[in-house]
Coordinates of C-alpha atoms in Angstrom, one line a residue:
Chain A
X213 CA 0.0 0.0 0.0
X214 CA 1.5 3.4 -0.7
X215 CA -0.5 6.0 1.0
X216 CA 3.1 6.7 3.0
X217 CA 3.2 10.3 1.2
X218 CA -0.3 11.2 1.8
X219 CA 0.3 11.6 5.4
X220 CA 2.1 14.8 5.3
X221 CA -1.6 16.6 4.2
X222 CA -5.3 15.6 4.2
X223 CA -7.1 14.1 1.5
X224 CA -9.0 16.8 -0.9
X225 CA -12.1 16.6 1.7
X226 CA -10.2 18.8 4.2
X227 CA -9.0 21.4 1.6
X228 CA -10.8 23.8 3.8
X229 CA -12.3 25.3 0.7
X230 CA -15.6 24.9 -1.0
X231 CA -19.1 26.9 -0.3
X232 CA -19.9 27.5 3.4
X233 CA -16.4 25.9 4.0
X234 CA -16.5 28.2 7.8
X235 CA -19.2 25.9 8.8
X236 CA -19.5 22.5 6.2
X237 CA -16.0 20.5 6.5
X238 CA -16.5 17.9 3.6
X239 CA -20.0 16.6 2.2
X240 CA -20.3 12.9 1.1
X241 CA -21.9 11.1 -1.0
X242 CA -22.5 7.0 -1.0
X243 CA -24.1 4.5 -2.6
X244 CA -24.4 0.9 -1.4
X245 CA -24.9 -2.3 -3.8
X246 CA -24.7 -5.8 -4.0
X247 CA -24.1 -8.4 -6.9
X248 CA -27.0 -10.5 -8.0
X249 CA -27.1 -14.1 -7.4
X250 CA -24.9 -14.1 -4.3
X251 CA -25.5 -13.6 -1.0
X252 CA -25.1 -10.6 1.3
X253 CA -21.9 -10.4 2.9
X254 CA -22.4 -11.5 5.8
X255 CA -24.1 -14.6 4.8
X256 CA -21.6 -15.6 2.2
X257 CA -19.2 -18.0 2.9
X258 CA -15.1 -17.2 1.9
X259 CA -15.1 -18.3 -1.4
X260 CA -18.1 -16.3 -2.2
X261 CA -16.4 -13.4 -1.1
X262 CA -13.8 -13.9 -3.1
X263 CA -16.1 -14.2 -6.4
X264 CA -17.6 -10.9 -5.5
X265 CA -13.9 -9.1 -5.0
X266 CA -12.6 -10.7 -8.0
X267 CA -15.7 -9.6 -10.2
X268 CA -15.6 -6.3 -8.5
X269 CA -11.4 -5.7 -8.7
X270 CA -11.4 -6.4 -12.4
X271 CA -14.6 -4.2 -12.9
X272 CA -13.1 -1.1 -10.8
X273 CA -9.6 -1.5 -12.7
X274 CA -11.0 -2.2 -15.3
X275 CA -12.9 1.4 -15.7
X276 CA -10.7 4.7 -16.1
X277 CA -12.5 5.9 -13.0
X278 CA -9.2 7.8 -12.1
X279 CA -6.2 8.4 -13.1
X280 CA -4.8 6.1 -10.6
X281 CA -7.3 3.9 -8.6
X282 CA -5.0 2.1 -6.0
X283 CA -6.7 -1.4 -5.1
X284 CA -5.9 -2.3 -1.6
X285 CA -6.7 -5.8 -0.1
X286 CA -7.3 -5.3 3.4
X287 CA -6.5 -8.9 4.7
X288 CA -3.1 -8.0 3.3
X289 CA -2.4 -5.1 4.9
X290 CA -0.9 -4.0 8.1
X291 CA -2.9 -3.1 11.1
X292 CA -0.8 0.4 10.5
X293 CA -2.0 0.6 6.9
X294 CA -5.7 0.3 8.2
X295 CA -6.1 2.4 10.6
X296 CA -4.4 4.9 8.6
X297 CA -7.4 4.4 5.9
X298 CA -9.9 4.4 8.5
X299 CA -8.4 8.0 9.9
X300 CA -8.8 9.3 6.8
X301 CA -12.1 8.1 6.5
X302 CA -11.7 6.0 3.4
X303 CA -13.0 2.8 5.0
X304 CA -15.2 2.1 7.9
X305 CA -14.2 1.2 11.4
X306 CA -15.8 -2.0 10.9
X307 CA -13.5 -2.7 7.2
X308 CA -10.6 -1.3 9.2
X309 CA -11.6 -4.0 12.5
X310 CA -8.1 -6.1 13.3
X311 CA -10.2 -9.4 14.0
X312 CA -11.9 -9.3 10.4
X313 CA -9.8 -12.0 8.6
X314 CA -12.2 -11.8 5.7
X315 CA -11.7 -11.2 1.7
X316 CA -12.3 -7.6 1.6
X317 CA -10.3 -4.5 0.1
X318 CA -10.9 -0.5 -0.9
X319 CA -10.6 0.7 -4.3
X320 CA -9.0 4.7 -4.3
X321 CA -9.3 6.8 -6.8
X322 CA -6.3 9.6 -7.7
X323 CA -6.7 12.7 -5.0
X324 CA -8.8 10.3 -2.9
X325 CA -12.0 11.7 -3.9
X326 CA -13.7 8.6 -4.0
X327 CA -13.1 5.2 -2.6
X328 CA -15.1 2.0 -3.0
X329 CA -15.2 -0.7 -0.3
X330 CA -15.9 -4.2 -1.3
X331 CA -17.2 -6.9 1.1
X332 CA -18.2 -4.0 4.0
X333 CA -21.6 -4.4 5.1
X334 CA -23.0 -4.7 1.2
X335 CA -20.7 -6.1 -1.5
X336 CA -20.4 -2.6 -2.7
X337 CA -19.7 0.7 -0.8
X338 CA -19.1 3.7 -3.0
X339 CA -18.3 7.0 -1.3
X340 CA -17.4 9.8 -2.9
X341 CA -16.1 13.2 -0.6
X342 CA -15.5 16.7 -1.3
X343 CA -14.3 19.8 0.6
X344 CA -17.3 22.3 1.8
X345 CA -20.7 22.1 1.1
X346 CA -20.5 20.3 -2.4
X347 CA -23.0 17.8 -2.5
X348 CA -24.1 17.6 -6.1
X349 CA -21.2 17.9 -7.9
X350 CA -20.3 14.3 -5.6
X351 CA -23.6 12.9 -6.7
X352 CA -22.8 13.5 -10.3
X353 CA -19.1 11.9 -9.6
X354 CA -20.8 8.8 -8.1
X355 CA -23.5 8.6 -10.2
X356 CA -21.1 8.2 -12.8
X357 CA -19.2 5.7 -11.1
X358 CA -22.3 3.6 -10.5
X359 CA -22.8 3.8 -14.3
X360 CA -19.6 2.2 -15.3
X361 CA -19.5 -0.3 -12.6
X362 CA -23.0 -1.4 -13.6
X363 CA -22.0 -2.2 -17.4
X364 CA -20.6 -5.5 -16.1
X365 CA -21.9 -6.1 -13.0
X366 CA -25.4 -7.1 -12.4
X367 CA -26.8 -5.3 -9.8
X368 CA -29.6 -6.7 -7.2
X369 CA -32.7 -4.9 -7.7
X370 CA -36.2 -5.3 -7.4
X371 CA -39.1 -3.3 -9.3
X372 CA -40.2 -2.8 -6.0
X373 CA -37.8 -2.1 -3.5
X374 CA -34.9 -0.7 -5.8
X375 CA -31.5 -1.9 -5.3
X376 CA -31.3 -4.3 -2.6
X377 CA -28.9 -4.2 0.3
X378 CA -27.8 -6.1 3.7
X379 CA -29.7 -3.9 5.9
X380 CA -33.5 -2.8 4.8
X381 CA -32.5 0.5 6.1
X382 CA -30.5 1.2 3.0
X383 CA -32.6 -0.5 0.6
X384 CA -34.2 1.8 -2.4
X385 CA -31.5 4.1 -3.7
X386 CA -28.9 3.1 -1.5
X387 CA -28.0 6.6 -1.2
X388 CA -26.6 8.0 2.2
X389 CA -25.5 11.7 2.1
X390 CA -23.8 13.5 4.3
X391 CA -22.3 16.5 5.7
X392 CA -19.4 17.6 8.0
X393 CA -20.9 19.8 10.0
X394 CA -18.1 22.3 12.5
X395 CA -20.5 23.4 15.3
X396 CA -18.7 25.2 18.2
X397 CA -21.0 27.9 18.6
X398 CA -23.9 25.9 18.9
X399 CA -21.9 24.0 21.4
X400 CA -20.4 26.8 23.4
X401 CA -24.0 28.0 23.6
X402 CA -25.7 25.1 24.6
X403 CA -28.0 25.1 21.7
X404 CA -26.5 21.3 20.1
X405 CA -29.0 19.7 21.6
X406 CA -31.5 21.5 20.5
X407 CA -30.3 21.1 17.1
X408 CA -29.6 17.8 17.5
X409 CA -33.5 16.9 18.6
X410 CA -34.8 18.8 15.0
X411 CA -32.3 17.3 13.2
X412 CA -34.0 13.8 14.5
X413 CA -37.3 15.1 13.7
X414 CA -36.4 14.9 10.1
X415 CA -35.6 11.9 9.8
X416 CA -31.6 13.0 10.4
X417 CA -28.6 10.9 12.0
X418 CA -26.3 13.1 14.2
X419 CA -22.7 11.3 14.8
X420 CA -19.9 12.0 15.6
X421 CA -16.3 12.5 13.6
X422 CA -15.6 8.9 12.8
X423 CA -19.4 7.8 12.1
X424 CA -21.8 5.3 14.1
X425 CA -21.2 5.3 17.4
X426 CA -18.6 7.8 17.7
X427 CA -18.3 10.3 19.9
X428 CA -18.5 13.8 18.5
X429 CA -14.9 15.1 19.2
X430 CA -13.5 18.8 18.4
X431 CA -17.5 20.0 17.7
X432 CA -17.6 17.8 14.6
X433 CA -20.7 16.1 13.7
X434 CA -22.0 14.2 10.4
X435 CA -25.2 14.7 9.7
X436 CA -26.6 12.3 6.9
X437 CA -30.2 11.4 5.3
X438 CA -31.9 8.2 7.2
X439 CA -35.0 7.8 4.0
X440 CA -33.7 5.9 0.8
X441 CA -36.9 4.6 -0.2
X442 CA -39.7 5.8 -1.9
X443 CA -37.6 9.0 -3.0
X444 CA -35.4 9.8 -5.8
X445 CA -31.9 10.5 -5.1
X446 CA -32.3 13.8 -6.4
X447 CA -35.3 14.9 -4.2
X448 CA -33.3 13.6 -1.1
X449 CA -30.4 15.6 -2.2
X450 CA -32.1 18.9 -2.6
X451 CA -33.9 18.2 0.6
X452 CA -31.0 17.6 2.1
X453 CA -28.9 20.2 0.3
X454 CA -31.3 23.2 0.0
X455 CA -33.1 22.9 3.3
X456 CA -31.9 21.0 6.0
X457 CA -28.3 22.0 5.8
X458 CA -28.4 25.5 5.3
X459 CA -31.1 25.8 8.4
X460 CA -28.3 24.1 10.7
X461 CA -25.3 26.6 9.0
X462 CA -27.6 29.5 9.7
X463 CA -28.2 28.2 13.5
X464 CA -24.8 27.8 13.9
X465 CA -24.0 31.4 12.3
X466 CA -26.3 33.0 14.7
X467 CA -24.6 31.5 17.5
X468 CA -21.7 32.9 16.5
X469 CA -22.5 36.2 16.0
X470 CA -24.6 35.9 19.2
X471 CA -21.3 34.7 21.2
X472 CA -18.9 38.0 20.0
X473 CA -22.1 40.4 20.5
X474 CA -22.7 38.9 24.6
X475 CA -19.7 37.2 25.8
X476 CA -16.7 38.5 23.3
X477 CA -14.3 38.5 25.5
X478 CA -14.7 34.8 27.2
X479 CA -15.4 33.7 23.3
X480 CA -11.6 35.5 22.9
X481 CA -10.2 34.3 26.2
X482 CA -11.2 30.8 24.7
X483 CA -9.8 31.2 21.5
X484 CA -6.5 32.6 22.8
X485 CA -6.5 30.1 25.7
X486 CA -6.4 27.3 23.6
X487 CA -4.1 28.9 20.5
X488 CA -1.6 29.0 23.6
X489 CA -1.6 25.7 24.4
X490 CA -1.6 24.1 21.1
X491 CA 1.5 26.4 20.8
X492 CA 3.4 26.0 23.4
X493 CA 2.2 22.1 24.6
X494 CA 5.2 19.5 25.4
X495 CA 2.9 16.5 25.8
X496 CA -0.8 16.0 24.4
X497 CA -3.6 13.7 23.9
X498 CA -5.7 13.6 20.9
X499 CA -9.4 14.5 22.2
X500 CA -7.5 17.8 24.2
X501 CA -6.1 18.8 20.5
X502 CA -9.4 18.5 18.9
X503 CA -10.6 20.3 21.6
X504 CA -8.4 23.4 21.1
X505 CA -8.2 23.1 17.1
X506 CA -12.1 23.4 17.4
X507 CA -11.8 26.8 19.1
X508 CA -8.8 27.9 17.2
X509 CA -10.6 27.1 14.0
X510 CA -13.9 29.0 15.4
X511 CA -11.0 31.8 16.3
X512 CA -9.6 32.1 12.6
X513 CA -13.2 31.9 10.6
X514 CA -14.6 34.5 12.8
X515 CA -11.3 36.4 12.5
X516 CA -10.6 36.8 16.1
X517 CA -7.0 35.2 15.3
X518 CA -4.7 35.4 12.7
X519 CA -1.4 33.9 10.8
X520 CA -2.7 30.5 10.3
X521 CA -5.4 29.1 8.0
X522 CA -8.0 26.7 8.0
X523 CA -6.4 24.2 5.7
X524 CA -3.8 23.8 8.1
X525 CA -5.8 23.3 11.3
X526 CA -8.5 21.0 9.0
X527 CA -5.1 19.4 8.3
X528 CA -4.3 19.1 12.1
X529 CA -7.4 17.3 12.9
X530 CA -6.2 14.3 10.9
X531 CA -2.8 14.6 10.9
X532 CA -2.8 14.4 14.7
X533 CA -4.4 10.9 15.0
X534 CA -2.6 8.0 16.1
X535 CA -1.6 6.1 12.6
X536 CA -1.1 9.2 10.5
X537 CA 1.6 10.6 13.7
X538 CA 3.4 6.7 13.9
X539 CA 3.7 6.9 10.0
X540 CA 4.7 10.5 9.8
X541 CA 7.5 10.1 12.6
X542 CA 7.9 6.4 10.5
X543 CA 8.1 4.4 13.6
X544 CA 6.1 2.5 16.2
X545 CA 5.5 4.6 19.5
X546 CA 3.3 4.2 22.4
X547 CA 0.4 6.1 23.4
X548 CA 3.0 8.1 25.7
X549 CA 5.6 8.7 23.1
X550 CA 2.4 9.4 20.7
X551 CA 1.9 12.3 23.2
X552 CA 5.2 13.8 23.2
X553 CA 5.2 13.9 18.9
X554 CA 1.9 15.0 18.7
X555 CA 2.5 18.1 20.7
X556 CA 5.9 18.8 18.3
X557 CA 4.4 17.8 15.5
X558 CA 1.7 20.7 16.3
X559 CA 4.1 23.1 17.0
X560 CA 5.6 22.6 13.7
X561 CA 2.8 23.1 11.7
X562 CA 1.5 26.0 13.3
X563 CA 4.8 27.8 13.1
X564 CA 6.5 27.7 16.8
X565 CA 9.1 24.9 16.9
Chain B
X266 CA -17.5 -2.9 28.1
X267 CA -21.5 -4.1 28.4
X268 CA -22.8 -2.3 31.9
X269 CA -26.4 -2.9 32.9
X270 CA -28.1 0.3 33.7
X271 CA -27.6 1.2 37.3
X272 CA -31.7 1.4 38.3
X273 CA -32.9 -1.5 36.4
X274 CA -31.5 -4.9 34.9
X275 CA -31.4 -3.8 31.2
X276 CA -28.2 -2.9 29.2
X277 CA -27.2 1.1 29.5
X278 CA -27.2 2.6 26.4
X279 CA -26.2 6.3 28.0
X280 CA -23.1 6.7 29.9
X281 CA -22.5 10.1 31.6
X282 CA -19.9 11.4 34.5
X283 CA -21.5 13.4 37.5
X284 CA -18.6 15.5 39.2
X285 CA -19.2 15.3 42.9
X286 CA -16.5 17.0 45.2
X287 CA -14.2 16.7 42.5
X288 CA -14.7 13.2 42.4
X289 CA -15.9 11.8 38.9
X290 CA -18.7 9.3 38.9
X291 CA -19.8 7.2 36.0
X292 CA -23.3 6.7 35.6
X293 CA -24.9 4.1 33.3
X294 CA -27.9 4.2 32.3
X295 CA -30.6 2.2 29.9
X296 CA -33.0 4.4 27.1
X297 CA -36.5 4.6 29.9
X298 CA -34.0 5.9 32.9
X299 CA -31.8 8.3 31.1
X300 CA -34.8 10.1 29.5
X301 CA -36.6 10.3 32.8
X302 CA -32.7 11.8 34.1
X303 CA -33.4 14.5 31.2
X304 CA -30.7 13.0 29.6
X305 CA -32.5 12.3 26.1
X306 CA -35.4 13.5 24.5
X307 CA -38.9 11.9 25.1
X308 CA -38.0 10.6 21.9
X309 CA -34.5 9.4 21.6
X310 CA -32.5 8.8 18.7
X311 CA -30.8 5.1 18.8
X312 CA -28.2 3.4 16.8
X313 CA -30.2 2.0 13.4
X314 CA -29.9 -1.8 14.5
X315 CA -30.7 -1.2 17.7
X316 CA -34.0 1.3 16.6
X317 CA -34.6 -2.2 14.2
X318 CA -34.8 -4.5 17.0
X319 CA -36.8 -2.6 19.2
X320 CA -39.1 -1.9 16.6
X321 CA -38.9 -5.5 15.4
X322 CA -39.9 -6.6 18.7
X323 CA -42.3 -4.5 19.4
X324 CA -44.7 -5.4 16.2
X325 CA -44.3 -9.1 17.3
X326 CA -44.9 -8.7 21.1
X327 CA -46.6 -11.3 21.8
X328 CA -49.0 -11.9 18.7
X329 CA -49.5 -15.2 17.0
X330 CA -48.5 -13.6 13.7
X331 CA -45.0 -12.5 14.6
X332 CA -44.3 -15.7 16.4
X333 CA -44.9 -17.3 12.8
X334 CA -43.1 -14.4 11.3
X335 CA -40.1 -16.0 13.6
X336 CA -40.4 -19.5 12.4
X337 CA -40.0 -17.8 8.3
X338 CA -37.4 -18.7 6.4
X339 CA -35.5 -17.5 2.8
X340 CA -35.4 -20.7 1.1
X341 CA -32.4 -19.1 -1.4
X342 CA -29.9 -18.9 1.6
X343 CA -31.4 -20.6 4.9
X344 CA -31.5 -17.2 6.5
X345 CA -34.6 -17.4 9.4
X346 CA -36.4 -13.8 10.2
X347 CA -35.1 -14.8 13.9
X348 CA -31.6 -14.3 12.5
X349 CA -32.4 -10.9 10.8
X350 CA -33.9 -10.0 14.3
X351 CA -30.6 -10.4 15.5
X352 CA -28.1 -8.9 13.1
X353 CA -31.0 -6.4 11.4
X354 CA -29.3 -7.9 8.4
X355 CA -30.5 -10.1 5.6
X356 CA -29.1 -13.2 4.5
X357 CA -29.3 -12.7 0.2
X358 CA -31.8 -10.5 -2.3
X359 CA -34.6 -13.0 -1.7
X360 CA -34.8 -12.6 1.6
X361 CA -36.7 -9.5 0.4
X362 CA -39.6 -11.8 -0.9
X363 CA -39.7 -14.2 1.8
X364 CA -39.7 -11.8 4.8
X365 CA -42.6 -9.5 3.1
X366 CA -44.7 -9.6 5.9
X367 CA -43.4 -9.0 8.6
X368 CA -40.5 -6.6 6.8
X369 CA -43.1 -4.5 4.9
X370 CA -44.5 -2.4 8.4
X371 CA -40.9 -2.2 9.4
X372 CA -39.5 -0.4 6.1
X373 CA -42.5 1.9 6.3
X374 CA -41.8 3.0 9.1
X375 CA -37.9 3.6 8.9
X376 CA -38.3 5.3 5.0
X377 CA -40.6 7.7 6.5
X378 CA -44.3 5.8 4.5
X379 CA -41.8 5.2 1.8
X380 CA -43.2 1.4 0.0
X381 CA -42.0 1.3 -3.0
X382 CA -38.5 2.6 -4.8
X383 CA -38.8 5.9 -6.9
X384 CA -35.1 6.6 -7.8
X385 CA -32.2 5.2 -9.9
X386 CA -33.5 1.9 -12.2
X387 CA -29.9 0.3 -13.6
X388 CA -30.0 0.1 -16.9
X389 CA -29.9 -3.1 -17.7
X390 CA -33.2 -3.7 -15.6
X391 CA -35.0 -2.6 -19.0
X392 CA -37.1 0.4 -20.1
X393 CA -39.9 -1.1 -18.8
X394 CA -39.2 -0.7 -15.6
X395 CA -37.5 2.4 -15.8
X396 CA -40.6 4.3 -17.3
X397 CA -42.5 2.8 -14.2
X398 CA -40.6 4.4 -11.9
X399 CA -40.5 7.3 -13.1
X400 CA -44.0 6.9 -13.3
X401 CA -44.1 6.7 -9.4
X402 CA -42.3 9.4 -9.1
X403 CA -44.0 12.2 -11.0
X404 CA -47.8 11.0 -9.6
X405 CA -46.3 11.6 -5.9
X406 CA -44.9 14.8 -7.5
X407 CA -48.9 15.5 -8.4
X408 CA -49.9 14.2 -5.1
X409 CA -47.5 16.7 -3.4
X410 CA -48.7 19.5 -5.6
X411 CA -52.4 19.2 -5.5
X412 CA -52.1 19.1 -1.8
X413 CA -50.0 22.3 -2.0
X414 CA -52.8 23.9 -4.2
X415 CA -49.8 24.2 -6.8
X416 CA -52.8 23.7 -10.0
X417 CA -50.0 24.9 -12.0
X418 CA -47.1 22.6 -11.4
X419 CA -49.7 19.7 -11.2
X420 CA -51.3 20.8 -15.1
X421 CA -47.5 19.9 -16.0
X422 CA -47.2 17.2 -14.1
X423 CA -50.1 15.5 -15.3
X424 CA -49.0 16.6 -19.1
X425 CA -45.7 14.5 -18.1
X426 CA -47.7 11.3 -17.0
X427 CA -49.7 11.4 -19.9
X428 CA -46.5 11.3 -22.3
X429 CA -44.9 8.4 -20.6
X430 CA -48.0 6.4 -20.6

């Protein structure tokens, strides 16, 4: 696997550019599939799994999808390797998982901009992630991509229920999209919840960073569409795109503004406090750093601080985590040594070895 | 890793830390006690699977039909609607047609009233079907505009169905 020089910067999700880019970190697209005539993954036995990878390999590779789609087979690789795909959010926990022994890989693509699991949950997990709030120029990218996978690969589907998949929660379109959502405001003022509780109203899921089950760390949440059957993809997009995320931006905006306007100087004394620390720290664990890059990053879009941007403290938020630190330093280290070249590594990057 | 919640014998689902003197205290907690703490909603929003199995369970209860919907199986890969209960995951693609019952109500209910697929048709699956979808589509379209008093949009509408029929 050779993703060894990818872990000096983020993939193109955490650009820090794209529309709304002070409040929407990446948007993301996927679509979940299985081959006809097997079964499900879970139910399929190893040689199975290894028809569907093989049918799905020489299909991917097969297909000028990008200009250079890497093929990884997970069994294959080192724990290292997987966790370092799972950080930057290319596979699932779950593909990533040490004690999965099973025939299963990720396709991807050139910029990582998309990447296709085979074997996770459905025999076919195609995500595709952009920087900001871009969510239909992704479904056009993956719609694509479905389109040349499906010229030689038969698809389940039913006239009925649309394309088939593991769980009947995805069944329909398949189609899960989703938004990186940076809320420190909302946080700061108490309001999440609140959000939180409307966003379930309609029919949202709130997680956190790193997806089901994950805590939300440094004010991140994902916030993704629950319905994929009995609409089209494109009215759940524009729903999704055109109502429901640009209510929870304009929340969060008001927050803001409602944060300098009645407590200004604690919202300073918090930016500053935490700039200091993630300056000047000898030894630091990852949720304190996501902690401070949140307010740091809240600090710099509402342009309470300057001399950094947000690329590098999107940057930061990955780069920080434990695999992309043991392959940037390009050794083993233990959580305590982890501490002591995170909090140089931070320095570094922000200018204040 | 599993705690039971600390007022009653079923698994917590909520963790939280109460500060006292300095001190921090975990508290575990299952979905009825940590909503009456105030820690969730009346309405609290679970994992998928586990909002599956409690819905699963509570539409068979202790009715006659569900405990025949437990005995079903897929005869395409010997998956049992016991097992789905389980996992909240299906065995193969037929399970789809074997399952019907009992599945139907449950995908209702977690697409929103959604019953039938109104997006992407691959296409290899043949015009046919294609044009029926989009079929499905455009008279919900109506449906949604004659509620909204939108005469205008619906005239168009109803122009489109006609020239797919």
């Amino acid at each position: 696997m050779n993703f060894r020089g990818h872990t000096e910067n983020a993939g193109e999700w955490l650009r820090g550019s794209g529309p709304h880019a002070d409040v929407v970190l990446s948007s993301r697209v996927r679509l979940a599939r299985n081959l006809a005539g097997l079964p499900f993954v879970a139910k399929a036995n190893r040689r199975q799994r290894y028809e569907v990878l093989e049918s799905c390999r020489m299909q991917i590779l097969a297909k000028p999808l990008s200009e250079n789609t890497q093929f990884v087979h997970l069994n294959d690789a080192t724990p290292m390797d997987r966790q370092l795909l799972v950080e930057r959010h290319l596979i699932s926990r779950q593909h990533g998982a040490a004690k999965n022994d099973m025939p299963r890989a990720v396709a991807v693509g050139s910029e990582e901009t998309f990447a296709i699991m085979v074997n996770e949950e459905d025999h076919l997990r195609i995500q595709v992630l952009r920087s900001g709030m871009q969510l239909s120029d992704a479904f056009d990218q993956i719609n694509g991509i479905d389109d040349m996978l499906e010229e030689k690969l038969d698809y389940a589907y039913s006239r009925r229920f649309g394309y088939l998949t593991a769980c009947p929660t995805n069944v329909g379109t398949g189609i899960r999209v989703s938004v990186m959502l940076h809320l420190p405001a909302l946080q700061l003022t108490g309001e999440i919840d609140k959000v939180k509780r409307a966003a379930r109203d309609m029919h949202l899921a709130v997680r956190g960073m790193f997806g089901e089950g994950s805590d939300a760390q440094g004010d991140l949440y994902q916030v993704s569409n629950q319905t994929t059957l009995g609409k089209g993809e494109e009215e759940i997009l524009a729903d999704f795109e055109q109502t429901v995320v640009p209510q929870i931006i304009n929340y969060e905006r008001q927050a803001r503004q409602a944060l300098i306007r009645d407590r200004g100087p604690q919202l300073d004394d918090k930016i500053w406090r935490a700039w200091g620390l993630l300056t000047h720290a000898r030894v630091i664990g990852t949720k304190e750093v996501l902690s401070l890059l949140s307010h740091v990053r809240l600090g710099v879009n509402l342009g309470r601080i300057e001399g950094v941007d947000t690329r590098t403290l999107n940057e930061l938020f990955l780069l920080t985590q434990p695999a992309h630190l043991q392959q940037h330093s390009q050794e083993e280290m233990d959580p305590g040594a982890r501490r002591i070249a995170r909090a140089q590594l931070i320095r570094q990057r922000l200018g204040r070895v | 890793m599993n705690h039971k919640c600390d007022e009653c014998d079923r698994p917590a689902t909520h963790r939280a830390v109460d500060v006292v003197d300095g001190k921090k205290i975990p508290v575990h907690l299952c979905d009825i006690h940590a909503a009456e703490h105030g820690l969730t909603g009346a309405n609290p929003h679970l994992p998928v699977s586990e909002l599956l199995n409690n819905f699963v369970q509570k539409h068979s209860g202790a009715d006659t039909q569900s405990r025949s919907a437990e005995n079903l199986h897929c005869e395409s890969c010997g998956a049992s609607f016991a097992e789905f209960r389980e996992s909240s995951l299906l065995g193969c693609a037929d399970c789809y047609g074997a399952f019907e019952g009992p599945l139907s109500a449950l995908m209702e209910r977690a697409h929103e009233g959604g019953t039938h697929h109104a997006g992407k048709v691959p296409r290899r699956a043949g015009v046919g079907e294609r044009r029926q979808v989009a079929m499905r589509l455009l008279r919900r379209r109506l449906e949604d505009a004659v509620q909204s008093e939108d005469y205008e949009t619906a005239a168009q509408i109803r122009d489109e169905i006609e020239g797919l029929a």
